[in-house]
Amino acid sequence: MPLFSNRYFLPAMLAALLFSAACHKKPAPMPAPTDDATLQSAASFPVGAAISVDLLRNNVGYSSLVSAQFSSITTENVLKFDAVEPAENQFNFTDGDYMVTFAVQRHKRLHAHNLIWHQALPNWVINFSGDSLAWENLFKTHIETEAAHYKGEVASWDVVNEAIRDDDGTLRNQDVNPGDGSIWRRHLGADYIARAFQYAHEADPNALLFYNDYGQEWNGQKLNAIIALVSSLKNRGIPIDGIGMQMHIDINADNNNMLAALQKLIATGLKIHISELDIAVNPGNDPNFVFTDPLNAAQSAKFQYVAHIYNTVPTAQQYGITTWNVTDGDSWIPWFYNRKDYPLPFDANYHKKQAFYGFLTGLKN
Ligand code: 9MR
């Protein structure tokens, strides 16, 4: 079935009308499905995607799509701790360097993800036994070596990723939550976050440095804790430039909550990166899920709304919108939740979905 047959397109029109009423303003008309504008050409700020190095290396369809559509790329996994320092003081930059070359050749901004996270750790770190000085040395060496290697080659870093708990807005701490706590907070104390930014800045003074986390659009307590954290860092003169608002959302995400969260983040004065956007269509894990026309339309409207509200961010604070992965075929969601899902603007055959056109429309205004 052609993607935009009449029976497919009517629900989209309906969704566009509802969206219009909700916004109390006249939206730009949905572009015709033949519109060959690209995401990067439609936006006045960078539009990016998190990229798989394997697909980049082995799949020309994928690398061509990335090249055509996006002006920024984020390293999905290749710069995480387990990938870069799999054994103590043995650094592997092969995959990261491949992405740097791709970004330079295609004139893409490269956003590096991430220096410090409580996940994606190699066993030698998980099992490390040493006093606080030894832990500090491990932590500092990792940050400085990695940030120095990519000095001048990446535009920005997610320095610390997901340090705050969903339940109460406190810092993740492995002592308190063994299963999902941070090894860093446990061994280095609460101020490890500030020191991570300082070490990264010393190694690459021109890179923009971000704190990155999820759930800010639905969890007010967590949002407030993140704002308190980054504001305190900023007030202390710690080199922090921005906040990554991951935005792993679904088609039921509340528009008012997303807008309110964005406005609170804008008030920090820091740059805002919608850093990991995807919009799940099967959040209930329905094993018999069918991606119907109305669900396509709802997803398209949600992409449009997110891009639309991002246009209200002051220009100096717009770091851009990045989707987490490129197509429904390479998204982490079906694999992670073991379910059918279709969370991105391109389908597994690299064709533009209705969501692409909603996204495009939102980016334009
Ligand atoms: O998409 C990533 C997946 O391939 C990895 O297995 C996983 C663990 O490293 O991380 C996924 O990316 C996550 C990102 O690094 C931080 N925010 C949530 C992302 C999705 O889980």
Tab-separated table of C-alpha atoms and ligand atoms in Angstrom:
chain	number	residue	atom	x	y	z
A	1	MET	CA	0.000	0.000	0.000
A	2	PRO	CA	1.436	3.409	-0.852
A	3	LEU	CA	2.237	5.244	2.344
A	4	PHE	CA	-0.059	8.158	1.639
A	5	SER	CA	-3.154	6.634	0.094
A	6	ASN	CA	-6.373	8.513	0.852
A	7	ARG	CA	-7.333	6.194	3.665
A	8	TYR	CA	-3.959	6.857	5.199
A	9	PHE	CA	-3.987	10.591	4.789
A	10	LEU	CA	-7.457	11.480	6.102
A	11	PRO	CA	-6.625	10.714	9.736
A	12	ALA	CA	-3.528	12.854	9.327
A	13	MET	CA	-5.643	15.778	8.222
A	14	LEU	CA	-7.956	15.242	11.173
A	15	ALA	CA	-5.014	15.177	13.564
A	16	ALA	CA	-3.638	18.342	12.001
A	17	LEU	CA	-6.984	20.071	12.586
A	18	LEU	CA	-7.126	18.951	16.214
A	19	PHE	CA	-3.571	20.115	16.712
A	20	SER	CA	-4.497	23.467	15.256
A	21	ALA	CA	-7.397	23.887	17.670
A	22	ALA	CA	-5.190	22.904	20.585
A	23	CYS	CA	-2.603	25.516	19.715
A	24	HIS	CA	-5.079	28.340	19.049
A	25	LYS	CA	-3.071	29.273	16.032
A	26	LYS	CA	-3.143	28.463	12.400
A	27	PRO	CA	-0.503	25.821	11.641
A	28	ALA	CA	1.357	25.683	8.406
A	29	PRO	CA	-0.369	23.229	6.101
A	30	MET	CA	0.997	19.696	6.222
A	31	PRO	CA	3.465	19.394	3.338
A	32	ALA	CA	2.388	17.188	0.480
A	33	PRO	CA	3.897	13.706	0.695
A	34	THR	CA	5.997	14.588	-2.319
A	35	ASP	CA	7.730	17.390	-0.395
A	36	ASP	CA	11.399	16.610	-0.767
A	37	ALA	CA	12.558	19.020	1.935
A	38	THR	CA	14.888	17.446	4.454
A	39	LEU	CA	14.763	17.726	8.230
A	40	GLN	CA	18.020	19.655	8.299
A	41	SER	CA	16.853	22.113	5.639
A	42	ALA	CA	13.500	22.736	7.342
A	43	ALA	CA	14.880	23.789	10.717
A	44	SER	CA	16.648	26.943	11.829
A	45	PHE	CA	18.613	24.870	14.369
A	46	PRO	CA	20.546	21.586	14.096
A	47	VAL	CA	18.539	18.388	13.686
A	48	GLY	CA	20.357	15.209	14.558
A	49	ALA	CA	20.149	11.478	15.169
A	50	ALA	CA	21.986	8.991	17.336
A	51	ILE	CA	23.978	6.833	14.981
A	52	SER	CA	24.966	3.170	14.950
A	53	VAL	CA	28.570	2.762	13.855
A	54	ASP	CA	27.890	-0.710	12.421
A	55	LEU	CA	25.143	0.569	10.141
A	56	LEU	CA	27.258	3.552	9.203
A	57	ARG	CA	30.060	1.250	8.148
A	58	ASN	CA	28.037	-1.442	6.425
A	59	ASN	CA	24.889	0.078	5.037
A	60	VAL	CA	25.017	2.711	2.333
A	61	GLY	CA	21.257	3.301	2.498
A	62	TYR	CA	21.640	4.205	6.152
A	63	SER	CA	24.669	6.463	5.767
A	64	SER	CA	23.067	8.240	2.799
A	65	LEU	CA	19.878	8.852	4.748
A	66	VAL	CA	21.834	10.227	7.719
A	67	SER	CA	23.868	12.406	5.432
A	68	ALA	CA	20.840	13.807	3.630
A	69	GLN	CA	18.524	14.404	6.555
A	70	PHE	CA	20.593	15.435	9.559
A	71	SER	CA	23.003	18.250	10.356
A	72	SER	CA	24.160	16.776	13.669
A	73	ILE	CA	25.030	13.275	14.794
A	74	THR	CA	25.233	11.839	18.280
A	75	THR	CA	27.419	8.835	19.032
A	76	GLU	CA	24.898	6.258	20.236
A	77	ASN	CA	27.171	3.734	21.968
A	78	VAL	CA	30.755	4.029	20.744
A	79	LEU	CA	31.928	6.603	23.289
A	80	LYS	CA	30.409	4.970	26.361
A	81	PHE	CA	32.761	3.804	29.079
A	82	ASP	CA	32.595	0.085	28.234
A	83	ALA	CA	33.357	0.786	24.574
A	84	VAL	CA	36.218	3.214	25.144
A	85	GLU	CA	38.036	1.777	28.163
A	86	PRO	CA	37.169	-1.960	28.199
A	87	ALA	CA	40.206	-2.681	30.363
A	88	GLU	CA	41.930	-0.374	32.802
A	89	ASN	CA	44.014	2.239	30.992
A	90	GLN	CA	43.423	0.518	27.634
A	91	PHE	CA	41.558	2.907	25.445
A	92	ASN	CA	39.850	1.989	22.189
A	93	PHE	CA	38.936	4.922	19.985
A	94	THR	CA	38.543	3.063	16.676
A	95	ASP	CA	34.761	3.342	16.374
A	96	GLY	CA	34.630	6.874	17.736
A	97	ASP	CA	37.303	7.965	15.299
A	98	TYR	CA	35.283	6.438	12.459
A	99	MET	CA	32.355	8.650	13.434
A	100	VAL	CA	34.587	11.702	13.633
A	101	THR	CA	35.792	11.055	10.079
A	102	PHE	CA	32.217	10.617	8.862
A	103	ALA	CA	31.159	13.846	10.581
A	104	VAL	CA	34.086	15.828	9.181
A	105	GLN	CA	33.610	14.514	5.638
A	106	ARG	CA	29.870	15.198	5.651
A	107	HIS	CA	30.121	18.495	7.558
A	108	LYS	CA	28.042	17.286	10.476
A	109	ARG	CA	28.189	18.559	14.022
A	110	LEU	CA	29.271	15.750	16.344
A	111	HIS	CA	27.693	15.499	19.796
A	112	ALA	CA	29.522	13.016	22.022
A	113	HIS	CA	27.597	10.737	24.407
A	114	ASN	CA	28.682	10.181	27.219
A	115	LEU	CA	31.530	10.450	29.724
A	116	ILE	CA	29.939	9.384	33.019
A	117	TRP	CA	26.898	7.127	33.433
A	118	HIS	CA	25.996	4.403	35.922
A	119	GLN	CA	25.311	2.040	33.007
A	120	ALA	CA	27.466	0.712	30.144
A	121	LEU	CA	30.344	0.102	32.532
A	122	PRO	CA	32.963	-2.608	31.952
A	123	ASN	CA	33.384	-5.313	34.570
A	124	TRP	CA	36.745	-3.991	35.691
A	125	VAL	CA	35.014	-0.814	36.888
A	126	ILE	CA	32.077	-2.656	38.441
A	127	ASN	CA	34.506	-4.889	40.336
A	128	PHE	CA	37.099	-2.217	41.071
A	129	SER	CA	38.292	-2.147	44.640
A	130	GLY	CA	40.304	0.787	45.758
A	131	ASP	CA	40.179	3.671	48.178
A	132	SER	CA	38.581	6.987	47.320
A	133	LEU	CA	41.827	8.261	45.855
A	134	ALA	CA	42.038	5.273	43.501
A	135	TRP	CA	38.412	5.797	42.449
A	136	GLU	CA	39.031	9.476	41.805
A	137	ASN	CA	42.047	8.592	39.703
A	138	LEU	CA	40.067	6.061	37.645
A	139	PHE	CA	37.268	8.595	37.103
A	140	LYS	CA	39.538	11.529	36.265
A	141	THR	CA	41.783	9.497	33.973
A	142	HIS	CA	38.824	8.200	32.004
A	143	ILE	CA	37.250	11.628	31.518
A	144	GLU	CA	40.479	13.424	30.720
A	145	THR	CA	41.818	10.793	28.329
A	146	GLU	CA	38.585	10.527	26.378
A	147	ALA	CA	37.816	14.249	26.263
A	148	ALA	CA	41.422	15.048	25.321
A	149	HIS	CA	41.415	12.470	22.518
A	150	TYR	CA	38.385	14.168	20.933
A	151	LYS	CA	39.483	17.710	21.695
A	152	GLY	CA	38.550	19.973	18.811
A	153	GLU	CA	36.770	17.094	17.036
A	154	VAL	CA	33.481	16.992	18.893
A	155	ALA	CA	31.323	20.042	19.417
A	156	SER	CA	29.889	18.924	22.726
A	157	TRP	CA	29.645	16.221	25.377
A	158	ASP	CA	26.973	14.701	27.536
A	159	VAL	CA	29.294	14.796	30.532
A	160	VAL	CA	27.006	13.198	33.090
A	161	ASN	CA	24.044	11.074	32.071
A	162	GLU	CA	20.978	10.139	34.152
A	163	ALA	CA	22.342	10.876	37.641
A	164	ILE	CA	18.950	11.589	39.238
A	165	ARG	CA	16.372	9.079	40.450
A	166	ASP	CA	12.796	8.955	39.176
A	167	ASP	CA	11.270	8.219	42.561
A	168	ASP	CA	12.389	11.115	44.707
A	169	GLY	CA	14.712	13.348	42.709
A	170	THR	CA	17.752	12.411	44.805
A	171	LEU	CA	21.067	11.419	43.276
A	172	ARG	CA	21.284	7.777	42.270
A	173	ASN	CA	23.491	6.028	44.771
A	174	GLN	CA	24.501	2.406	44.613
A	175	ASP	CA	24.583	2.253	48.398
A	176	VAL	CA	20.877	3.069	48.535
A	177	ASN	CA	19.678	1.345	45.343
A	178	PRO	CA	22.046	-1.499	44.535
A	179	GLY	CA	20.213	-2.434	41.335
A	180	ASP	CA	19.905	0.981	39.767
A	181	GLY	CA	22.194	3.245	41.733
A	182	SER	CA	25.306	5.056	40.641
A	183	ILE	CA	28.677	3.544	41.381
A	184	TRP	CA	30.113	7.067	40.982
A	185	ARG	CA	28.004	8.659	43.709
A	186	ARG	CA	28.810	5.735	45.968
A	187	HIS	CA	32.566	5.989	45.669
A	188	LEU	CA	33.089	9.671	44.889
A	189	GLY	CA	30.461	11.559	46.901
A	190	ALA	CA	27.713	13.854	45.631
A	191	ASP	CA	30.074	16.381	44.090
A	192	TYR	CA	31.390	13.926	41.502
A	193	ILE	CA	29.106	15.650	39.009
A	194	ALA	CA	30.808	19.020	39.374
A	195	ARG	CA	34.235	17.416	39.114
A	196	ALA	CA	33.237	15.519	35.948
A	197	PHE	CA	32.422	18.843	34.280
A	198	GLN	CA	35.671	20.401	35.513
A	199	TYR	CA	37.822	17.530	34.265
A	200	ALA	CA	36.067	17.530	30.889
A	201	HIS	CA	36.485	21.275	30.544
A	202	GLU	CA	40.170	21.142	31.407
A	203	ALA	CA	40.706	18.488	28.727
A	204	ASP	CA	38.672	20.242	26.007
A	205	PRO	CA	37.969	23.872	26.927
A	206	ASN	CA	35.991	24.616	23.755
A	207	ALA	CA	33.529	21.722	23.940
A	208	LEU	CA	30.035	22.571	25.160
A	209	LEU	CA	29.168	20.482	28.194
A	210	PHE	CA	25.709	19.036	28.940
A	211	TYR	CA	23.878	17.283	31.746
A	212	ASN	CA	21.523	14.746	30.075
A	213	ASP	CA	18.489	12.949	31.555
A	214	TYR	CA	15.074	11.459	30.758
A	215	GLY	CA	11.598	11.880	32.229
A	216	GLN	CA	11.724	15.650	32.643
A	217	GLU	CA	8.491	16.114	30.683
A	218	TRP	CA	6.387	13.876	32.977
A	219	ASN	CA	8.142	13.836	36.349
A	220	GLY	CA	7.934	17.274	37.966
A	221	GLN	CA	9.937	16.253	41.012
A	222	LYS	CA	12.760	14.959	38.852
A	223	LEU	CA	12.602	18.054	36.630
A	224	ASN	CA	12.904	20.333	39.669
A	225	ALA	CA	15.825	18.297	40.995
A	226	ILE	CA	17.608	18.566	37.633
A	227	ILE	CA	17.015	22.300	37.501
A	228	ALA	CA	18.315	22.683	41.057
A	229	LEU	CA	21.403	20.643	40.178
A	230	VAL	CA	22.326	22.483	36.991
A	231	SER	CA	21.521	25.897	38.496
A	232	SER	CA	23.757	25.183	41.432
A	233	LEU	CA	26.573	24.090	39.107
A	234	LYS	CA	26.132	27.237	37.051
A	235	ASN	CA	26.081	29.504	40.115
A	236	ARG	CA	29.260	27.902	41.409
A	237	GLY	CA	31.028	28.646	38.135
A	238	ILE	CA	31.240	24.977	37.131
A	239	PRO	CA	31.549	24.840	33.328
A	240	ILE	CA	28.110	23.622	32.260
A	241	ASP	CA	26.570	24.868	29.021
A	242	GLY	CA	23.379	22.934	28.575
A	243	ILE	CA	20.739	20.407	29.492
A	244	GLY	CA	19.805	17.379	27.449
A	245	MET	CA	16.082	16.696	27.651
A	246	GLN	CA	16.008	13.153	26.315
A	247	MET	CA	12.287	12.942	25.470
A	248	HIS	CA	11.693	9.224	25.110
A	249	ILE	CA	7.965	9.801	24.900
A	250	ASP	CA	4.918	8.099	23.445
A	251	ILE	CA	1.847	9.219	21.555
A	252	ASN	CA	-0.028	9.860	24.824
A	253	ALA	CA	2.558	12.313	26.170
A	254	ASP	CA	0.793	15.341	27.606
A	255	ASN	CA	1.413	18.432	25.469
A	256	ASN	CA	0.926	20.879	28.338
A	257	ASN	CA	3.424	19.029	30.513
A	258	MET	CA	6.011	19.013	27.737
A	259	LEU	CA	5.592	22.733	27.138
A	260	ALA	CA	5.699	23.559	30.860
A	261	ALA	CA	8.873	21.505	31.349
A	262	LEU	CA	10.518	23.152	28.363
A	263	GLN	CA	9.665	26.604	29.712
A	264	LYS	CA	11.180	25.784	33.110
A	265	LEU	CA	14.346	24.558	31.430
A	266	ILE	CA	14.530	27.690	29.280
A	267	ALA	CA	14.445	29.770	32.482
A	268	THR	CA	17.816	28.290	33.544
A	269	GLY	CA	19.423	30.244	30.697
A	270	LEU	CA	21.309	27.108	29.620
A	271	LYS	CA	21.204	25.619	26.142
A	272	ILE	CA	18.453	23.048	25.655
A	273	HIS	CA	19.067	19.938	23.561
A	274	ILE	CA	16.124	17.644	22.903
A	275	SER	CA	18.687	14.921	22.841
A	276	GLU	CA	17.034	11.502	22.394
A	277	LEU	CA	13.594	12.033	20.889
A	278	ASP	CA	11.473	9.065	19.941
A	279	ILE	CA	7.709	8.630	20.103
A	280	ALA	CA	6.553	5.116	20.918
A	281	VAL	CA	3.227	3.961	19.505
A	282	ASN	CA	2.821	0.761	21.535
A	283	PRO	CA	3.560	1.880	25.097
A	284	GLY	CA	1.181	-0.763	26.473
A	285	ASN	CA	3.338	-3.614	25.069
A	286	ASP	CA	0.363	-5.053	23.166
A	287	PRO	CA	1.626	-8.350	21.706
A	288	ASN	CA	-0.952	-8.133	18.898
A	289	PHE	CA	-0.143	-4.530	18.114
A	290	VAL	CA	-1.077	-3.154	14.676
A	291	PHE	CA	0.246	0.240	13.618
A	292	THR	CA	-3.022	1.694	12.334
A	293	ASP	CA	-3.647	4.877	10.373
A	294	PRO	CA	-4.944	6.807	13.426
A	295	LEU	CA	-1.831	5.834	15.368
A	296	ASN	CA	0.348	7.021	12.493
A	297	ALA	CA	-1.550	10.296	12.547
A	298	ALA	CA	-1.245	10.677	16.312
A	299	GLN	CA	2.500	10.054	16.133
A	300	SER	CA	2.858	12.561	13.343
A	301	ALA	CA	0.955	15.194	15.343
A	302	LYS	CA	3.183	14.546	18.376
A	303	PHE	CA	6.381	14.984	16.347
A	304	GLN	CA	4.915	18.194	14.951
A	305	TYR	CA	4.055	19.492	18.410
A	306	VAL	CA	7.496	18.770	19.885
A	307	ALA	CA	9.249	20.534	17.018
A	308	HIS	CA	6.721	23.373	17.157
A	309	ILE	CA	7.305	24.119	20.850
A	310	TYR	CA	11.068	23.851	20.390
A	311	ASN	CA	10.774	26.792	18.028
A	312	THR	CA	9.764	28.893	21.059
A	313	VAL	CA	13.184	28.342	22.677
A	314	PRO	CA	15.301	31.506	22.342
A	315	THR	CA	17.741	31.080	19.467
A	316	ALA	CA	20.833	31.314	21.677
A	317	GLN	CA	19.543	28.412	23.756
A	318	GLN	CA	18.598	26.142	20.842
A	319	TYR	CA	21.125	23.335	20.642
A	320	GLY	CA	18.810	21.327	18.426
A	321	ILE	CA	16.590	18.271	18.307
A	322	THR	CA	18.132	14.816	18.016
A	323	THR	CA	16.187	11.605	17.480
A	324	TRP	CA	17.437	8.442	19.190
A	325	ASN	CA	18.309	6.269	16.198
A	326	VAL	CA	17.210	6.840	12.636
A	327	THR	CA	14.555	4.321	11.588
A	328	ASP	CA	12.012	1.982	13.139
A	329	GLY	CA	14.342	-0.834	12.120
A	330	ASP	CA	17.277	0.354	14.220
A	331	SER	CA	15.444	1.822	17.230
A	332	TRP	CA	16.422	0.520	20.673
A	333	ILE	CA	12.747	0.330	21.753
A	334	PRO	CA	11.502	-2.903	20.072
A	335	TRP	CA	14.633	-4.675	21.241
A	336	PHE	CA	14.655	-3.255	24.781
A	337	TYR	CA	10.958	-3.773	25.510
A	338	ASN	CA	10.653	-6.898	23.369
A	339	ARG	CA	7.607	-5.579	21.532
A	340	LYS	CA	6.530	-4.223	18.188
A	341	ASP	CA	7.014	-0.485	18.007
A	342	TYR	CA	7.639	2.164	15.371
A	343	PRO	CA	8.970	5.247	17.166
A	344	LEU	CA	10.893	7.178	14.495
A	345	PRO	CA	10.214	9.316	11.399
A	346	PHE	CA	11.560	6.686	8.973
A	347	ASP	CA	10.371	3.112	8.565
A	348	ALA	CA	12.633	0.074	8.507
A	349	ASN	CA	12.905	0.390	4.705
A	350	TYR	CA	14.231	3.936	5.090
A	351	HIS	CA	11.035	5.465	3.756
A	352	LYS	CA	9.585	8.635	5.211
A	353	LYS	CA	6.599	7.994	7.473
A	354	GLN	CA	3.719	10.292	8.206
A	355	ALA	CA	5.731	11.186	11.328
A	356	PHE	CA	8.450	12.584	9.085
A	357	TYR	CA	6.013	15.057	7.552
A	358	GLY	CA	4.630	16.064	10.941
A	359	PHE	CA	8.176	16.602	12.186
A	360	LEU	CA	9.035	18.615	9.077
A	361	THR	CA	5.989	20.846	9.544
A	362	GLY	CA	6.790	21.467	13.196
A	363	LEU	CA	10.422	22.273	12.431
A	364	LYS	CA	9.334	24.936	9.978
A	365	ASN	CA	7.286	26.923	12.487
B	1	9MR	O1	20.360	2.924	22.377
B	1	9MR	C1	21.315	2.460	23.317
B	1	9MR	C2	21.406	0.940	23.301
B	1	9MR	O2	21.849	0.484	22.022
B	1	9MR	C3	22.366	0.479	24.381
B	1	9MR	O3	22.357	-0.946	24.449
B	1	9MR	C4	21.987	1.069	25.737
B	1	9MR	C5	23.025	0.738	26.811
B	1	9MR	O4	24.266	1.306	26.503
B	1	9MR	O5	21.883	2.490	25.652
B	1	9MR	C6	20.943	2.945	24.704
B	1	9MR	O6	20.951	4.364	24.713
B	1	9MR	C7	20.484	4.998	25.902
B	1	9MR	C8	21.300	6.245	26.102
B	1	9MR	O7	22.667	5.941	26.131
B	1	9MR	C9	20.904	6.984	27.373
B	1	9MR	N1	19.480	7.245	27.391
B	1	9MR	C10	18.606	6.110	27.111
B	1	9MR	C11	19.019	5.440	25.799
B	1	9MR	C12	18.066	4.302	25.456
B	1	9MR	O8	18.142	3.303	26.414
